[in-house]
mmCIF file of C-alpha atoms in Angstrom:
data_model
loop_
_atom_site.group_PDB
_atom_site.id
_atom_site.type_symbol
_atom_site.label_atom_id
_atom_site.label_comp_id
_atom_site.label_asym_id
_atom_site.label_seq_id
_atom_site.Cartn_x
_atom_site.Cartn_y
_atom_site.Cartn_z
ATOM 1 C CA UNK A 24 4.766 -9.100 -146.271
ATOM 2 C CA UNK A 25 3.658 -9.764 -142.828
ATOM 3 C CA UNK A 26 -0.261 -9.348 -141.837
ATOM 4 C CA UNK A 27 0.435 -7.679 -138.709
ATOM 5 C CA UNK A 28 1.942 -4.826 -141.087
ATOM 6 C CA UNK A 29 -0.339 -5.142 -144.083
ATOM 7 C CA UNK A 30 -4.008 -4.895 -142.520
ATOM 8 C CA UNK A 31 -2.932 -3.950 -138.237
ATOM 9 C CA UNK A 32 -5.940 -3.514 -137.069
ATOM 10 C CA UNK A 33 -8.091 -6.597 -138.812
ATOM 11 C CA UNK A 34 -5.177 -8.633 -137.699
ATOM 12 C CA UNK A 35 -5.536 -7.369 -133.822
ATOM 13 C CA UNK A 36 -9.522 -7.831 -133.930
ATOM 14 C CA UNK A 37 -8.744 -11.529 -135.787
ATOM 15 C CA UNK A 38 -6.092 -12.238 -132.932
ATOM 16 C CA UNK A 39 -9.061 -11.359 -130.158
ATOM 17 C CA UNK A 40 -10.700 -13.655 -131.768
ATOM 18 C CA UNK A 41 -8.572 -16.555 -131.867
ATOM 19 C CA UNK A 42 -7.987 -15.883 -128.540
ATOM 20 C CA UNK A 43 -11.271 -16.059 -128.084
ATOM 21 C CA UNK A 44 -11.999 -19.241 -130.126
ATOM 22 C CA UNK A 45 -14.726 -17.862 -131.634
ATOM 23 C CA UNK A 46 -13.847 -17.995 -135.388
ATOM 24 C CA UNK A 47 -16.667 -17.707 -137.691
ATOM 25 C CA UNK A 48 -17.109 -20.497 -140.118
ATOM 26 C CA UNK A 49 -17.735 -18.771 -143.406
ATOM 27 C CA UNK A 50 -16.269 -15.533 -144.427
ATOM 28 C CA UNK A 51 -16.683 -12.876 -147.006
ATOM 29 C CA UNK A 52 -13.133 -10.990 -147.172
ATOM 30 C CA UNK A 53 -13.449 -8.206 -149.408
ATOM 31 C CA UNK A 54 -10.768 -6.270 -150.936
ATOM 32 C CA UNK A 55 -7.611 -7.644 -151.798
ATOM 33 C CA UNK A 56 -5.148 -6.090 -150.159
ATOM 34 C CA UNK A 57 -4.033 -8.641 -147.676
ATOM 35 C CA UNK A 58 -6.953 -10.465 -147.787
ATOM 36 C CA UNK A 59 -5.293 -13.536 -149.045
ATOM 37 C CA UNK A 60 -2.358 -13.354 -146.343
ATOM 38 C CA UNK A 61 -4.930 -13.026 -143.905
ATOM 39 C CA UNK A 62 -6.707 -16.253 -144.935
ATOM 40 C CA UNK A 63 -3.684 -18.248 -144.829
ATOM 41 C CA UNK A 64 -2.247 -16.695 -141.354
ATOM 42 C CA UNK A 65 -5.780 -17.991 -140.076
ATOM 43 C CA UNK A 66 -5.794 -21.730 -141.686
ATOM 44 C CA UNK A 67 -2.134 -21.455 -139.881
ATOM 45 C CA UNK A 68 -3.898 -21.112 -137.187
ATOM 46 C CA UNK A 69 -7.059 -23.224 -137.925
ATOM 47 C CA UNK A 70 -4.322 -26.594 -137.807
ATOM 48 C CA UNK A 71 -0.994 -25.156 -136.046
ATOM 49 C CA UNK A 72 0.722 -28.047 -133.701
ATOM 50 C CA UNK A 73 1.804 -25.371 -131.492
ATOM 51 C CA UNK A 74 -0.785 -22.487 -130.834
ATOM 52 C CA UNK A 75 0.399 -19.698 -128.214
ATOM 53 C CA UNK A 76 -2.712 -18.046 -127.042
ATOM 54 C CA UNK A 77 -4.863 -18.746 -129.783
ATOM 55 C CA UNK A 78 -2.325 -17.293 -132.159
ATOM 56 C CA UNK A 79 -0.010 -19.838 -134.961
ATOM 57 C CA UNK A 80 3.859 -20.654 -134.241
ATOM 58 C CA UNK A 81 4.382 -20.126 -138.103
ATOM 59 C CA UNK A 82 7.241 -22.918 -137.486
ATOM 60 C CA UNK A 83 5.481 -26.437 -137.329
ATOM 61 C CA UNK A 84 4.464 -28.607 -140.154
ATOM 62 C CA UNK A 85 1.157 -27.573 -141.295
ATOM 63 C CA UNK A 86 2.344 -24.119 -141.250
ATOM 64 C CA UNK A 87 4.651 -24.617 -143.233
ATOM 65 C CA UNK A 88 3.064 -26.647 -145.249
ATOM 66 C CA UNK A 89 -0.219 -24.097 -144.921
ATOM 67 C CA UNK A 90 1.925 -21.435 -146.169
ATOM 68 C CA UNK A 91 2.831 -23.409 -149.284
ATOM 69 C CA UNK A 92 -0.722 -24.251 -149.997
ATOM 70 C CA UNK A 93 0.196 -27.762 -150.083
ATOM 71 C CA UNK A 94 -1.397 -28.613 -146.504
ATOM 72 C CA UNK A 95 -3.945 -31.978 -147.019
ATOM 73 C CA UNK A 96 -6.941 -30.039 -145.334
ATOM 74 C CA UNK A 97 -6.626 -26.911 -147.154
ATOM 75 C CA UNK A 98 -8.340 -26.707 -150.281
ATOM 76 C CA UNK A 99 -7.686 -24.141 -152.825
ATOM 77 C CA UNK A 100 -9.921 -23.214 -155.875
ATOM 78 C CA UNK A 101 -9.377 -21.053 -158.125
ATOM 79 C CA UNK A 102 -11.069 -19.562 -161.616
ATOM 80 C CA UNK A 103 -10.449 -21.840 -164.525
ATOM 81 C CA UNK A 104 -10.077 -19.381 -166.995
ATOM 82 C CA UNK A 105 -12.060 -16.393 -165.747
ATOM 83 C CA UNK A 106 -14.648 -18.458 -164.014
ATOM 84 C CA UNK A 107 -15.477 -20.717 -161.258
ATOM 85 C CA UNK A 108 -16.816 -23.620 -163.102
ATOM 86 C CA UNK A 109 -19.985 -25.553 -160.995
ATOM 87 C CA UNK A 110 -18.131 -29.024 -161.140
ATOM 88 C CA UNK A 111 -15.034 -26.990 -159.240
ATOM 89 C CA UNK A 112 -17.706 -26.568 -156.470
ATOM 90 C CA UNK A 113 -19.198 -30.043 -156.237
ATOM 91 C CA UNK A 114 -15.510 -31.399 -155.907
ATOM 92 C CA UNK A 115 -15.732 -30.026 -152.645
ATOM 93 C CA UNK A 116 -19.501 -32.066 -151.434
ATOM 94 C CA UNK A 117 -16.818 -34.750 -149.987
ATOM 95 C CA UNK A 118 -14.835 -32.136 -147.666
ATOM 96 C CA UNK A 119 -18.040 -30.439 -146.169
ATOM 97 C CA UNK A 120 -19.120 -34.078 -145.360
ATOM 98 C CA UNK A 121 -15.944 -35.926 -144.500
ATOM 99 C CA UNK A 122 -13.156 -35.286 -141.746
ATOM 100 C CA UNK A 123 -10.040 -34.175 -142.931
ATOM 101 C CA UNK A 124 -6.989 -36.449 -143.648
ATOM 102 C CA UNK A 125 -4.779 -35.463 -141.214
ATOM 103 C CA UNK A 126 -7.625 -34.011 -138.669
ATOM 104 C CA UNK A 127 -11.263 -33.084 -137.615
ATOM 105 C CA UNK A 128 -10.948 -29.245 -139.106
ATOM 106 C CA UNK A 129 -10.484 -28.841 -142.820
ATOM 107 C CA UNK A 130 -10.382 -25.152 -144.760
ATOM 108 C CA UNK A 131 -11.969 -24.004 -148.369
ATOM 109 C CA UNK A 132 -10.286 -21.167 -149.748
ATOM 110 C CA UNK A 133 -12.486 -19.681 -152.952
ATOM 111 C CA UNK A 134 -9.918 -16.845 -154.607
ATOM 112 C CA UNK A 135 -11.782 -14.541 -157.093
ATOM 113 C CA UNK A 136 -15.339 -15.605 -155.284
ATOM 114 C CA UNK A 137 -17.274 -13.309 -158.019
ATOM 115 C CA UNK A 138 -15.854 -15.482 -160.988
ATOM 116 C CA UNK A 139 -18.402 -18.432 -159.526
ATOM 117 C CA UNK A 140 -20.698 -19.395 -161.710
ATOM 118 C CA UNK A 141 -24.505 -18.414 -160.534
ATOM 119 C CA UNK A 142 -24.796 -22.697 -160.348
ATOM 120 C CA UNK A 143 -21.481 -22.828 -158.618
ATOM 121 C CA UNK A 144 -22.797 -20.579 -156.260
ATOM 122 C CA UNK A 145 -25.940 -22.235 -155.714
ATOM 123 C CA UNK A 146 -24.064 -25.329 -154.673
ATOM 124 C CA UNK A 147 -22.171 -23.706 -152.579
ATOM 125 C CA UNK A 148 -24.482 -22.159 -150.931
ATOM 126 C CA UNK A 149 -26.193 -24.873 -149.876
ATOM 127 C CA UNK A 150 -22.495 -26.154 -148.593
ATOM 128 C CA UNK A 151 -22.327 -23.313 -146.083
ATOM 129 C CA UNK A 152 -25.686 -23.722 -144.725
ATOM 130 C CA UNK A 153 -25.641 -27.580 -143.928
ATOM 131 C CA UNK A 154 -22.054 -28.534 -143.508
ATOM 132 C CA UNK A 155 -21.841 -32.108 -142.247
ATOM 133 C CA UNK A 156 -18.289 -31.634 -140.801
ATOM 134 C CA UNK A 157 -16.440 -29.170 -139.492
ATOM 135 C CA UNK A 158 -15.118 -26.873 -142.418
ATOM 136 C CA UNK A 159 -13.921 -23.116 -142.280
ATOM 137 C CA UNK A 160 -14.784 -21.242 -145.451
ATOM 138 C CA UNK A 161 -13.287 -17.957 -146.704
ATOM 139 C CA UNK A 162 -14.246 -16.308 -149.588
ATOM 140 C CA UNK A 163 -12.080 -13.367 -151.297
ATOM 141 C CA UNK A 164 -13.796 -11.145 -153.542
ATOM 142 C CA UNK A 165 -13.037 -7.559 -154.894
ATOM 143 C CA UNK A 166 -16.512 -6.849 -155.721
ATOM 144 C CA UNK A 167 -18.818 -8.066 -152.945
ATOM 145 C CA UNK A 168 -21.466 -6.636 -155.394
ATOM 146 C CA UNK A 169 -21.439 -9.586 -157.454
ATOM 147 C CA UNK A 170 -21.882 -12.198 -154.841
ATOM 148 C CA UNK A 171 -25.249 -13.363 -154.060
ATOM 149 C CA UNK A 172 -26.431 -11.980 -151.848
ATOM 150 C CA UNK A 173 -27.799 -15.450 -150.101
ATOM 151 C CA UNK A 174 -24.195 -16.162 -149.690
ATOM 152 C CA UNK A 175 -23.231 -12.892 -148.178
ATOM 153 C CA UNK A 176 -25.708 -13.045 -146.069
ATOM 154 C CA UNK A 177 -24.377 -16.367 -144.055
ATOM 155 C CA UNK A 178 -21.051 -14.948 -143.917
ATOM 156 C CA UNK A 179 -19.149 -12.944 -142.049
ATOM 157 C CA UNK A 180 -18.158 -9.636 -144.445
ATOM 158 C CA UNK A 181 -14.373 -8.392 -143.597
ATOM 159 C CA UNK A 182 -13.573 -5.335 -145.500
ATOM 160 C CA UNK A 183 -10.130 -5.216 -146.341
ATOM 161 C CA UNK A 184 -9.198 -1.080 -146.748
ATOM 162 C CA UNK A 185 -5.493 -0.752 -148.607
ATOM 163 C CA UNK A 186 -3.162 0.508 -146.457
ATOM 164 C CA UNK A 187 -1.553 3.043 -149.517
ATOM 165 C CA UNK A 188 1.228 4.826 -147.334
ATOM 166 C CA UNK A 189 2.174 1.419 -145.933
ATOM 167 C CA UNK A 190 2.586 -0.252 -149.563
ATOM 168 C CA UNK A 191 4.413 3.613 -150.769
ATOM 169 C CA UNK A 192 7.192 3.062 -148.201
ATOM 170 C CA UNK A 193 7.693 -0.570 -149.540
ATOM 171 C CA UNK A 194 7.637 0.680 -152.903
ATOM 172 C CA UNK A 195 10.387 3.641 -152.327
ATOM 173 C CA UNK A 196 12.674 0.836 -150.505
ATOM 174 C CA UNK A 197 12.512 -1.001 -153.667
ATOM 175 C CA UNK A 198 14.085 2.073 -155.168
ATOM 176 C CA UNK A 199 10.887 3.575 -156.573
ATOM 177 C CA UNK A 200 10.985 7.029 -157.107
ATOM 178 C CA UNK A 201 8.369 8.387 -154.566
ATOM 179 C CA UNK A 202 5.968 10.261 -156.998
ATOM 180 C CA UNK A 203 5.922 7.291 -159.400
ATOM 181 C CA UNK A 204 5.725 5.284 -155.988
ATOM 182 C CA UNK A 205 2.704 7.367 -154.562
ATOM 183 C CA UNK A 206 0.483 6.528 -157.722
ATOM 184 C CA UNK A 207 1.347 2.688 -157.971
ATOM 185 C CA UNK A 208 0.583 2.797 -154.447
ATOM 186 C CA UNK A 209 -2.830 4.560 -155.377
ATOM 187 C CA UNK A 210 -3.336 2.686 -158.671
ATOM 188 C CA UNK A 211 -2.372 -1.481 -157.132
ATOM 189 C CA UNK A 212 -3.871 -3.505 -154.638
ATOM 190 C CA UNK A 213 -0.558 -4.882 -153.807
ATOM 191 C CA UNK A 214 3.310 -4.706 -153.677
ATOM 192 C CA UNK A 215 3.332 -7.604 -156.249
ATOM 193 C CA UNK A 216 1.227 -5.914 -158.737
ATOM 194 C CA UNK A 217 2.966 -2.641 -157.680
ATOM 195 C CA UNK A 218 6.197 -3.862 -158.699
ATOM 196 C CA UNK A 219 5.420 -6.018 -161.537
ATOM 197 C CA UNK A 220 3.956 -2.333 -163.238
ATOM 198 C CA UNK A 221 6.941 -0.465 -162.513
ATOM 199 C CA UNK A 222 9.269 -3.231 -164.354
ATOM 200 C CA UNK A 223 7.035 -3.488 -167.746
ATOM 201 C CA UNK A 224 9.312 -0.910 -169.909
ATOM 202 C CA UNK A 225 6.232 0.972 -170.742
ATOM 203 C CA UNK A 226 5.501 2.494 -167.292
ATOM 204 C CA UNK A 227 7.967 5.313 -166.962
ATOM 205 C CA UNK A 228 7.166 6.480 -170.618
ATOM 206 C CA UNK A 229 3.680 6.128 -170.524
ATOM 207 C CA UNK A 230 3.280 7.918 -166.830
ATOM 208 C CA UNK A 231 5.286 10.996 -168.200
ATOM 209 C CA UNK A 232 3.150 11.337 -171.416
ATOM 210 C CA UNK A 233 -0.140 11.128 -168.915
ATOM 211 C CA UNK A 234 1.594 13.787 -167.224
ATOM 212 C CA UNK A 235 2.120 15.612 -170.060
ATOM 213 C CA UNK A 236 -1.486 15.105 -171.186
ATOM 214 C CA UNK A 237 -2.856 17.008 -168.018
ATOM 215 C CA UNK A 238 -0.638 19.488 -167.992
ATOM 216 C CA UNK A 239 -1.698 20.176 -171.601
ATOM 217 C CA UNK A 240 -5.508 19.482 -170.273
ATOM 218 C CA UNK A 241 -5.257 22.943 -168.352
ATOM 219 C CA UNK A 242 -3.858 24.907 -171.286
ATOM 220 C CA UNK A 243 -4.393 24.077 -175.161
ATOM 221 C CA UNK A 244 -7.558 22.033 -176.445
ATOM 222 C CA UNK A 245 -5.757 21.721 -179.595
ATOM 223 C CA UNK A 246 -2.505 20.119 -178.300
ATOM 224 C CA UNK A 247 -4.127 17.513 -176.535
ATOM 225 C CA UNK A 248 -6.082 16.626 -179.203
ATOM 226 C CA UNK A 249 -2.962 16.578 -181.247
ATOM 227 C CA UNK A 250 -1.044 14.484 -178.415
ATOM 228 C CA UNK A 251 -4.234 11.298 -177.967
ATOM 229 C CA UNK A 252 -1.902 9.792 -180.812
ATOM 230 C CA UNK A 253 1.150 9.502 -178.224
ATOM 231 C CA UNK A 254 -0.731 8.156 -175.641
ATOM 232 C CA UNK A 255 -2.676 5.235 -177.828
ATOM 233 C CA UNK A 256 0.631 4.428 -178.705
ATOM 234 C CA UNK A 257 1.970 3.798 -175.345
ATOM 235 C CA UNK A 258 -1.140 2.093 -174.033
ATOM 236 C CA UNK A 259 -1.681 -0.073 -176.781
ATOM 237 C CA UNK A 260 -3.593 -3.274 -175.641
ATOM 238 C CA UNK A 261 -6.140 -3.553 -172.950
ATOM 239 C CA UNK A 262 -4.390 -4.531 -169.789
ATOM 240 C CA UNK A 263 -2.125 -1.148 -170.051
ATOM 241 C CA UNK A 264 -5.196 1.535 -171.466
ATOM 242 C CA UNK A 265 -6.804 0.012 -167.444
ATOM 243 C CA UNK A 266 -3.599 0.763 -165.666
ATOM 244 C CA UNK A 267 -3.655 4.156 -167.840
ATOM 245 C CA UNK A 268 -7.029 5.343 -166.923
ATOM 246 C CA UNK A 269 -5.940 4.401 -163.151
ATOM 247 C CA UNK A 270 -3.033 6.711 -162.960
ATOM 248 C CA UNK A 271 -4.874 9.384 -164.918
ATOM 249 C CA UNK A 272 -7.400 9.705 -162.515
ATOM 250 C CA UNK A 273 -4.795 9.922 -159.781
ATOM 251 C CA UNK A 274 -3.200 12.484 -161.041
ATOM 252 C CA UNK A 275 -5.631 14.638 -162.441
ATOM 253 C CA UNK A 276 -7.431 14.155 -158.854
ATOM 254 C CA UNK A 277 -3.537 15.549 -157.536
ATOM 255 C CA UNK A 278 -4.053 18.295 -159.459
ATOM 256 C CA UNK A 279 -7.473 19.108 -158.327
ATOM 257 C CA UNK A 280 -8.855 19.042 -161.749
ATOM 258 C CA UNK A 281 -12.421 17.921 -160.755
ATOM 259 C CA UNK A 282 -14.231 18.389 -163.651
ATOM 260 C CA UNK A 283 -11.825 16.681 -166.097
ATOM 261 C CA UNK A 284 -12.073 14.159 -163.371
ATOM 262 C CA UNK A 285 -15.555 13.340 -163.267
ATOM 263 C CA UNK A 286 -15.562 13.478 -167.342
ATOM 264 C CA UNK A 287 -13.165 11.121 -167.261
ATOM 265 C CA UNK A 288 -14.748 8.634 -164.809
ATOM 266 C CA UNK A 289 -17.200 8.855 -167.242
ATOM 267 C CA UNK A 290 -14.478 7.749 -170.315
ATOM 268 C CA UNK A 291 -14.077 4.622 -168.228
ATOM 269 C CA UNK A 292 -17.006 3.864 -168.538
ATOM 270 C CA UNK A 293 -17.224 4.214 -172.157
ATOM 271 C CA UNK A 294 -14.209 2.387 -172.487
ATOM 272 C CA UNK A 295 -15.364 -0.733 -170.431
ATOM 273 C CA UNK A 296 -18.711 -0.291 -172.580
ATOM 274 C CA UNK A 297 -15.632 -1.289 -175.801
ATOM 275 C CA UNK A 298 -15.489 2.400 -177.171
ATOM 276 C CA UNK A 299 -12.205 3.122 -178.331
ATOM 277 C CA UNK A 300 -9.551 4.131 -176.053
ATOM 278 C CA UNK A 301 -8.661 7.015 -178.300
ATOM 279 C CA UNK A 302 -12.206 8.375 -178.325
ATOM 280 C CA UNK A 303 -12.625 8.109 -174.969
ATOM 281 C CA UNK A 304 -9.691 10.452 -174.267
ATOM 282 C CA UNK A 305 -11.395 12.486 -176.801
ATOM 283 C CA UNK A 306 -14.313 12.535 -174.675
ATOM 284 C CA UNK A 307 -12.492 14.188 -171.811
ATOM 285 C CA UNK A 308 -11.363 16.968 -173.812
ATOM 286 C CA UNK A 309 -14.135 17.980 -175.855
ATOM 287 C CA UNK A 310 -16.293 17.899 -173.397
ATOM 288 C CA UNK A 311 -14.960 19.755 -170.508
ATOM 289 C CA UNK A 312 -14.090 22.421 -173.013
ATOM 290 C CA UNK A 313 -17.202 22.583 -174.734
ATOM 291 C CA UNK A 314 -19.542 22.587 -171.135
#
């Protein structure tokens, strides 16, 4: 997907400011959707041979290579495991204090920025505020809640909106039904993880008994109650009961059903709190019924 597409107007305010030259040196890009294309269009542009206007050929060698993440001067980290280990950081003391290899400029690129540890943080920190050479940092996030807020507060926040009816169309030309296409587009924060739903062989089942179970939320307590067992059997680990709770949000908020709505934000947060998927959907029922 092309940036210009996925986030329009960030990427006409980020080509002003290439223009410009006048490109921050640490940001906070929160949200994912694009977010990551974004940071790579501007390291393209950060060490492109053959800049028109401020704005990357795409073409040249360290785009390419940019593109491929393979670029000398671009450095990547990512979460070891599910966190951003404080040895991962302090790798990096040599690049905020040494040219690149191949130029001046170099680029750190920190995916999953909430993962750091509190001491990884802390050391970067401290990287941002006296860099000894001339490094461009971007950090991507999808909580900006958990970063401290020291760090936030040196960097440039971009918020990164999804563009849903832009990622619905790509969906449908994929030859996604457009209602199932409308919630993935609601429920994933990109075409990848859009598409990569739609092809596990649980999907289609499991959105048509969530269907079912709202259309039996406006008529029978006792049916529903009766139908939790098809549902925990479709949505049987925890990766799928998140995905399930996503799409049954969307459609129940489709079907203007606010009070089994707000009930069931509320079942989310049960189930995140390790209550029992099962109960929580028994939540939702009883107690809309029984208020």
């Amino acid at each position: 997907m092309e940036i210009a597409e996925i986030q329009p107007q960030l990427f006409g305010q980020f080509s002003t400011i290439l223009r410009q030259k006048k490109l921050s040196h640490a940001y906070l890009f929160s949200g994912s959707f694009g977010s990551f294309e974004m940071a790579i269009w501007l390291s393209q542009a950060i060490f492109c041979e053959n800049l028109t206007d401020g704005i990357p050929c795409g073409r040249c060698r360290p785009c390419r290579l940019v593109v491929k993440q393979e670029f000398a001067d671009l450095h990547l980290i990512v979460p070891e495991g599910q966190t951003i280990k404080t040895a991962q950081i302090r790798e990096l003391t040599q690049v905020f204090s040494e040219a690149g290899y191949e130029g001046t400029r170099q680029v750190v690129l920190i995916r999953d920025a909430e993962k750091m540890h509190p001491n990884a943080a802390n050391a970067l920190l401290k990287s941002i505020e006296e860099p000894e050479s001339d490094v461009v940092v971007f950090l991507l996030t999808n909580n900006e809640n958990m970063i401290l807020q020291t760090i936030k507060s040196r960097t440039q926040v971009i918020t990164f909106p999804k563009n849903t009816l832009y990622l619905q169309e790509l969906l449908e030309k994929e030859g996604i039904l457009r209602t199932q296409a409308e919630l993935l587009a609601e429920t994933s924060d990109s075409l990848e993880t859009a598409l990569s739903i739609s092809q596990q062989s649980w999907f289609i089942e499991g959105l048509k008994k969530l269907q079912q179970f709202v259309k039996l939320l406006k008529t029978s307590t006792d049916e529903t109650f009766l139908y939790l067992s098809e549902l925990t059997d479709t949505f049987d680990d925890k990766e799928k009961q998140d995905q399930a709770f996503d799409l049954l949000l969307q459609l129940l908020a489709q079907e203007k059903m606010s009070s089994h709505l707000l009930k069931t934000f509320k079942a989310v947060r049960m189930w995140r709190s390790n209550v029992r998927f099962e109960s929580c959907l028994a939540f939702v029922v009883i107690d809309v019924y029984d208020n």
